[in-house]
């Protein structure tokens, strides 16, 4: 199978996918030429996007900082909420330390961070 080689091909394929989307719905037979083309181009676009535009998984520190911003928390206030020292919170944010099971549980419950993110899976 072929693949998209450059940004021009990617932009053309993306544009073509946008043209095909209104022509295909859940009731369109898989043997329909538009459906076939849409599936093939969508896969090619997805592969190119994954290779060239992937941002990867956020670190636990990144997620903690994001939640702090969303909740309007300072590092000191977060330390109070988690019953930790501000320097320990800093260690988790910078990735210098991994949270204990108790701290991981508190991050999940008190900050509503997904367990998979806290566990790094």
mmCIF file with all atom_site columns, C-alpha atoms in Angstrom:
data_model
loop_
_atom_site.group_PDB
_atom_site.id
_atom_site.type_symbol
_atom_site.label_atom_id
_atom_site.label_alt_id
_atom_site.label_comp_id
_atom_site.label_asym_id
_atom_site.label_entity_id
_atom_site.label_seq_id
_atom_site.pdbx_PDB_ins_code
_atom_site.Cartn_x
_atom_site.Cartn_y
_atom_site.Cartn_z
_atom_site.occupancy
_atom_site.B_iso_or_equiv
_atom_site.pdbx_formal_charge
_atom_site.auth_seq_id
_atom_site.auth_comp_id
_atom_site.auth_asym_id
_atom_site.auth_atom_id
_atom_site.pdbx_PDB_model_num
ATOM 1   C CA . UNK A 1 1   ? 0.000   0.000  0.000  1.00 0.00 ? 1   UNK A CA 1
ATOM 2   C CA . UNK A 1 2   ? 1.133   3.550  -0.615 1.00 0.00 ? 2   UNK A CA 1
ATOM 3   C CA . UNK A 1 3   ? 1.489   6.383  1.836  1.00 0.00 ? 3   UNK A CA 1
ATOM 4   C CA . UNK A 1 4   ? 1.324   10.163 1.829  1.00 0.00 ? 4   UNK A CA 1
ATOM 5   C CA . UNK A 1 5   ? 4.818   11.490 1.170  1.00 0.00 ? 5   UNK A CA 1
ATOM 6   C CA . UNK A 1 6   ? 4.556   15.245 1.791  1.00 0.00 ? 6   UNK A CA 1
ATOM 7   C CA . UNK A 1 7   ? 2.384   18.044 3.132  1.00 0.00 ? 7   UNK A CA 1
ATOM 8   C CA . UNK A 1 8   ? 0.903   18.859 -0.287 1.00 0.00 ? 8   UNK A CA 1
ATOM 9   C CA . UNK A 1 9   ? -0.367  15.304 -0.690 1.00 0.00 ? 9   UNK A CA 1
ATOM 10  C CA . UNK A 1 10  ? -1.645  15.390 2.894  1.00 0.00 ? 10  UNK A CA 1
ATOM 11  C CA . UNK A 1 11  ? -3.579  18.619 2.338  1.00 0.00 ? 11  UNK A CA 1
ATOM 12  C CA . UNK A 1 12  ? -5.070  17.287 -0.918 1.00 0.00 ? 12  UNK A CA 1
ATOM 13  C CA . UNK A 1 13  ? -6.121  14.024 0.768  1.00 0.00 ? 13  UNK A CA 1
ATOM 14  C CA . UNK A 1 14  ? -7.584  15.907 3.731  1.00 0.00 ? 14  UNK A CA 1
ATOM 15  C CA . UNK A 1 15  ? -9.566  18.128 1.379  1.00 0.00 ? 15  UNK A CA 1
ATOM 16  C CA . UNK A 1 16  ? -10.835 15.099 -0.528 1.00 0.00 ? 16  UNK A CA 1
ATOM 17  C CA . UNK A 1 17  ? -11.906 13.423 2.724  1.00 0.00 ? 17  UNK A CA 1
ATOM 18  C CA . UNK A 1 18  ? -13.909 16.539 3.590  1.00 0.00 ? 18  UNK A CA 1
ATOM 19  C CA . UNK A 1 19  ? -15.602 16.349 0.159  1.00 0.00 ? 19  UNK A CA 1
ATOM 20  C CA . UNK A 1 20  ? -16.461 12.677 0.624  1.00 0.00 ? 20  UNK A CA 1
ATOM 21  C CA . UNK A 1 21  ? -17.826 12.897 4.169  1.00 0.00 ? 21  UNK A CA 1
ATOM 22  C CA . UNK A 1 22  ? -21.243 14.296 3.162  1.00 0.00 ? 22  UNK A CA 1
ATOM 23  C CA . UNK A 1 23  ? -21.569 11.569 0.521  1.00 0.00 ? 23  UNK A CA 1
ATOM 24  C CA . UNK A 1 24  ? -21.139 8.647  2.931  1.00 0.00 ? 24  UNK A CA 1
ATOM 25  C CA . UNK A 1 25  ? -23.157 7.736  6.008  1.00 0.00 ? 25  UNK A CA 1
ATOM 26  C CA . UNK A 1 26  ? -23.829 4.652  8.121  1.00 0.00 ? 26  UNK A CA 1
ATOM 27  C CA . UNK A 1 27  ? -26.242 3.321  5.503  1.00 0.00 ? 27  UNK A CA 1
ATOM 28  C CA . UNK A 1 28  ? -23.810 3.599  2.591  1.00 0.00 ? 28  UNK A CA 1
ATOM 29  C CA . UNK A 1 29  ? -22.699 0.145  1.407  1.00 0.00 ? 29  UNK A CA 1
ATOM 30  C CA . UNK A 1 30  ? -19.020 -0.586 1.984  1.00 0.00 ? 30  UNK A CA 1
ATOM 31  C CA . UNK A 1 31  ? -18.783 -1.452 -1.713 1.00 0.00 ? 31  UNK A CA 1
ATOM 32  C CA . UNK A 1 32  ? -19.792 2.102  -2.703 1.00 0.00 ? 32  UNK A CA 1
ATOM 33  C CA . UNK A 1 33  ? -16.869 3.842  -4.520 1.00 0.00 ? 33  UNK A CA 1
ATOM 34  C CA . UNK A 1 34  ? -17.156 6.918  -2.280 1.00 0.00 ? 34  UNK A CA 1
ATOM 35  C CA . UNK A 1 35  ? -17.097 4.762  0.824  1.00 0.00 ? 35  UNK A CA 1
ATOM 36  C CA . UNK A 1 36  ? -14.038 2.874  -0.395 1.00 0.00 ? 36  UNK A CA 1
ATOM 37  C CA . UNK A 1 37  ? -12.199 6.071  -1.307 1.00 0.00 ? 37  UNK A CA 1
ATOM 38  C CA . UNK A 1 38  ? -13.124 7.689  2.011  1.00 0.00 ? 38  UNK A CA 1
ATOM 39  C CA . UNK A 1 39  ? -11.842 4.744  4.024  1.00 0.00 ? 39  UNK A CA 1
ATOM 40  C CA . UNK A 1 40  ? -8.567  4.526  2.095  1.00 0.00 ? 40  UNK A CA 1
ATOM 41  C CA . UNK A 1 41  ? -7.868  8.257  2.230  1.00 0.00 ? 41  UNK A CA 1
ATOM 42  C CA . UNK A 1 42  ? -8.876  8.485  5.893  1.00 0.00 ? 42  UNK A CA 1
ATOM 43  C CA . UNK A 1 43  ? -6.379  5.771  6.762  1.00 0.00 ? 43  UNK A CA 1
ATOM 44  C CA . UNK A 1 44  ? -3.625  7.496  4.774  1.00 0.00 ? 44  UNK A CA 1
ATOM 45  C CA . UNK A 1 45  ? -4.381  10.865 6.399  1.00 0.00 ? 45  UNK A CA 1
ATOM 46  C CA . UNK A 1 46  ? -4.431  9.271  9.865  1.00 0.00 ? 46  UNK A CA 1
ATOM 47  C CA . UNK A 1 47  ? -1.083  7.553  9.273  1.00 0.00 ? 47  UNK A CA 1
ATOM 48  C CA . UNK A 1 48  ? 0.543   10.772 8.044  1.00 0.00 ? 48  UNK A CA 1
ATOM 49  C CA . UNK A 1 49  ? -0.930  12.761 10.945 1.00 0.00 ? 49  UNK A CA 1
ATOM 50  C CA . UNK A 1 50  ? 0.311   10.230 13.485 1.00 0.00 ? 50  UNK A CA 1
ATOM 51  C CA . UNK A 1 51  ? 3.815   10.296 12.017 1.00 0.00 ? 51  UNK A CA 1
ATOM 52  C CA . UNK A 1 52  ? 4.160   14.059 11.533 1.00 0.00 ? 52  UNK A CA 1
ATOM 53  C CA . UNK A 1 53  ? 1.785   15.759 13.965 1.00 0.00 ? 53  UNK A CA 1
ATOM 54  C CA . UNK A 1 54  ? 1.648   13.412 16.934 1.00 0.00 ? 54  UNK A CA 1
ATOM 55  C CA . UNK A 1 55  ? 2.007   15.184 20.246 1.00 0.00 ? 55  UNK A CA 1
ATOM 56  C CA . UNK A 1 56  ? 2.337   12.049 22.337 1.00 0.00 ? 56  UNK A CA 1
ATOM 57  C CA . UNK A 1 57  ? 0.921   11.402 25.740 1.00 0.00 ? 57  UNK A CA 1
ATOM 58  C CA . UNK A 1 58  ? 1.069   14.197 28.299 1.00 0.00 ? 58  UNK A CA 1
ATOM 59  C CA . UNK A 1 59  ? 3.232   13.642 31.350 1.00 0.00 ? 59  UNK A CA 1
ATOM 60  C CA . UNK A 1 60  ? 1.682   13.483 34.795 1.00 0.00 ? 60  UNK A CA 1
ATOM 61  C CA . UNK A 1 61  ? 3.325   16.830 35.551 1.00 0.00 ? 61  UNK A CA 1
ATOM 62  C CA . UNK A 1 62  ? 1.712   18.393 32.489 1.00 0.00 ? 62  UNK A CA 1
ATOM 63  C CA . UNK A 1 63  ? -1.705  17.081 33.533 1.00 0.00 ? 63  UNK A CA 1
ATOM 64  C CA . UNK A 1 64  ? -1.261  18.300 37.107 1.00 0.00 ? 64  UNK A CA 1
ATOM 65  C CA . UNK A 1 65  ? -0.307  21.775 35.837 1.00 0.00 ? 65  UNK A CA 1
ATOM 66  C CA . UNK A 1 66  ? -3.299  21.803 33.499 1.00 0.00 ? 66  UNK A CA 1
ATOM 67  C CA . UNK A 1 67  ? -5.691  20.837 36.313 1.00 0.00 ? 67  UNK A CA 1
ATOM 68  C CA . UNK A 1 68  ? -4.126  23.444 38.607 1.00 0.00 ? 68  UNK A CA 1
ATOM 69  C CA . UNK A 1 69  ? -4.840  26.066 35.958 1.00 0.00 ? 69  UNK A CA 1
ATOM 70  C CA . UNK A 1 70  ? -8.383  24.840 35.418 1.00 0.00 ? 70  UNK A CA 1
ATOM 71  C CA . UNK A 1 71  ? -9.094  24.842 39.140 1.00 0.00 ? 71  UNK A CA 1
ATOM 72  C CA . UNK A 1 72  ? -7.231  28.095 39.832 1.00 0.00 ? 72  UNK A CA 1
ATOM 73  C CA . UNK A 1 73  ? -4.818  26.422 42.239 1.00 0.00 ? 73  UNK A CA 1
ATOM 74  C CA . UNK A 1 74  ? -1.339  27.557 43.175 1.00 0.00 ? 74  UNK A CA 1
ATOM 75  C CA . UNK A 1 75  ? 1.333   25.008 43.912 1.00 0.00 ? 75  UNK A CA 1
ATOM 76  C CA . UNK A 1 76  ? 1.043   25.892 47.609 1.00 0.00 ? 76  UNK A CA 1
ATOM 77  C CA . UNK A 1 77  ? -2.724  25.402 47.598 1.00 0.00 ? 77  UNK A CA 1
ATOM 78  C CA . UNK A 1 78  ? -2.347  22.068 45.810 1.00 0.00 ? 78  UNK A CA 1
ATOM 79  C CA . UNK A 1 79  ? 0.192   21.025 48.432 1.00 0.00 ? 79  UNK A CA 1
ATOM 80  C CA . UNK A 1 80  ? -2.401  21.786 51.130 1.00 0.00 ? 80  UNK A CA 1
ATOM 81  C CA . UNK A 1 81  ? -5.104  19.823 49.318 1.00 0.00 ? 81  UNK A CA 1
ATOM 82  C CA . UNK A 1 82  ? -2.808  16.809 48.911 1.00 0.00 ? 82  UNK A CA 1
ATOM 83  C CA . UNK A 1 83  ? -1.320  17.207 52.416 1.00 0.00 ? 83  UNK A CA 1
ATOM 84  C CA . UNK A 1 84  ? 2.195   17.457 50.985 1.00 0.00 ? 84  UNK A CA 1
ATOM 85  C CA . UNK A 1 85  ? 5.022   19.959 51.073 1.00 0.00 ? 85  UNK A CA 1
ATOM 86  C CA . UNK A 1 86  ? 5.202   22.403 48.155 1.00 0.00 ? 86  UNK A CA 1
ATOM 87  C CA . UNK A 1 87  ? 8.625   20.990 47.260 1.00 0.00 ? 87  UNK A CA 1
ATOM 88  C CA . UNK A 1 88  ? 7.162   17.478 47.017 1.00 0.00 ? 88  UNK A CA 1
ATOM 89  C CA . UNK A 1 89  ? 4.418   18.748 44.709 1.00 0.00 ? 89  UNK A CA 1
ATOM 90  C CA . UNK A 1 90  ? 7.156   20.385 42.644 1.00 0.00 ? 90  UNK A CA 1
ATOM 91  C CA . UNK A 1 91  ? 8.942   17.009 42.418 1.00 0.00 ? 91  UNK A CA 1
ATOM 92  C CA . UNK A 1 92  ? 5.793   15.430 40.962 1.00 0.00 ? 92  UNK A CA 1
ATOM 93  C CA . UNK A 1 93  ? 5.226   18.284 38.523 1.00 0.00 ? 93  UNK A CA 1
ATOM 94  C CA . UNK A 1 94  ? 8.816   18.228 37.243 1.00 0.00 ? 94  UNK A CA 1
ATOM 95  C CA . UNK A 1 95  ? 8.942   14.445 37.090 1.00 0.00 ? 95  UNK A CA 1
ATOM 96  C CA . UNK A 1 96  ? 11.720  14.172 39.682 1.00 0.00 ? 96  UNK A CA 1
ATOM 97  C CA . UNK A 1 97  ? 9.555   11.817 41.757 1.00 0.00 ? 97  UNK A CA 1
ATOM 98  C CA . UNK A 1 98  ? 6.734   9.362  41.201 1.00 0.00 ? 98  UNK A CA 1
ATOM 99  C CA . UNK A 1 99  ? 3.677   9.641  43.444 1.00 0.00 ? 99  UNK A CA 1
ATOM 100 C CA . UNK A 1 100 ? 3.077   7.069  46.146 1.00 0.00 ? 100 UNK A CA 1
ATOM 101 C CA . UNK A 1 101 ? -0.109  5.026  45.978 1.00 0.00 ? 101 UNK A CA 1
ATOM 102 C CA . UNK A 1 102 ? -1.778  7.378  48.488 1.00 0.00 ? 102 UNK A CA 1
ATOM 103 C CA . UNK A 1 103 ? -0.783  10.474 46.514 1.00 0.00 ? 103 UNK A CA 1
ATOM 104 C CA . UNK A 1 104 ? -1.832  8.800  43.253 1.00 0.00 ? 104 UNK A CA 1
ATOM 105 C CA . UNK A 1 105 ? -5.237  8.052  44.763 1.00 0.00 ? 105 UNK A CA 1
ATOM 106 C CA . UNK A 1 106 ? -5.544  11.653 45.960 1.00 0.00 ? 106 UNK A CA 1
ATOM 107 C CA . UNK A 1 107 ? -4.650  12.963 42.480 1.00 0.00 ? 107 UNK A CA 1
ATOM 108 C CA . UNK A 1 108 ? -7.383  10.810 40.988 1.00 0.00 ? 108 UNK A CA 1
ATOM 109 C CA . UNK A 1 109 ? -10.031 11.720 43.569 1.00 0.00 ? 109 UNK A CA 1
ATOM 110 C CA . UNK A 1 110 ? -9.196  15.319 44.435 1.00 0.00 ? 110 UNK A CA 1
ATOM 111 C CA . UNK A 1 111 ? -8.062  16.565 41.011 1.00 0.00 ? 111 UNK A CA 1
ATOM 112 C CA . UNK A 1 112 ? -10.182 14.212 38.887 1.00 0.00 ? 112 UNK A CA 1
ATOM 113 C CA . UNK A 1 113 ? -7.167  13.006 36.898 1.00 0.00 ? 113 UNK A CA 1
ATOM 114 C CA . UNK A 1 114 ? -7.697  9.720  35.072 1.00 0.00 ? 114 UNK A CA 1
ATOM 115 C CA . UNK A 1 115 ? -6.070  6.765  36.885 1.00 0.00 ? 115 UNK A CA 1
ATOM 116 C CA . UNK A 1 116 ? -4.319  5.692  33.666 1.00 0.00 ? 116 UNK A CA 1
ATOM 117 C CA . UNK A 1 117 ? -2.553  9.062  33.475 1.00 0.00 ? 117 UNK A CA 1
ATOM 118 C CA . UNK A 1 118 ? -1.488  8.926  37.128 1.00 0.00 ? 118 UNK A CA 1
ATOM 119 C CA . UNK A 1 119 ? -0.205  5.363  36.688 1.00 0.00 ? 119 UNK A CA 1
ATOM 120 C CA . UNK A 1 120 ? 1.522   6.176  33.402 1.00 0.00 ? 120 UNK A CA 1
ATOM 121 C CA . UNK A 1 121 ? -0.292  3.523  31.383 1.00 0.00 ? 121 UNK A CA 1
#
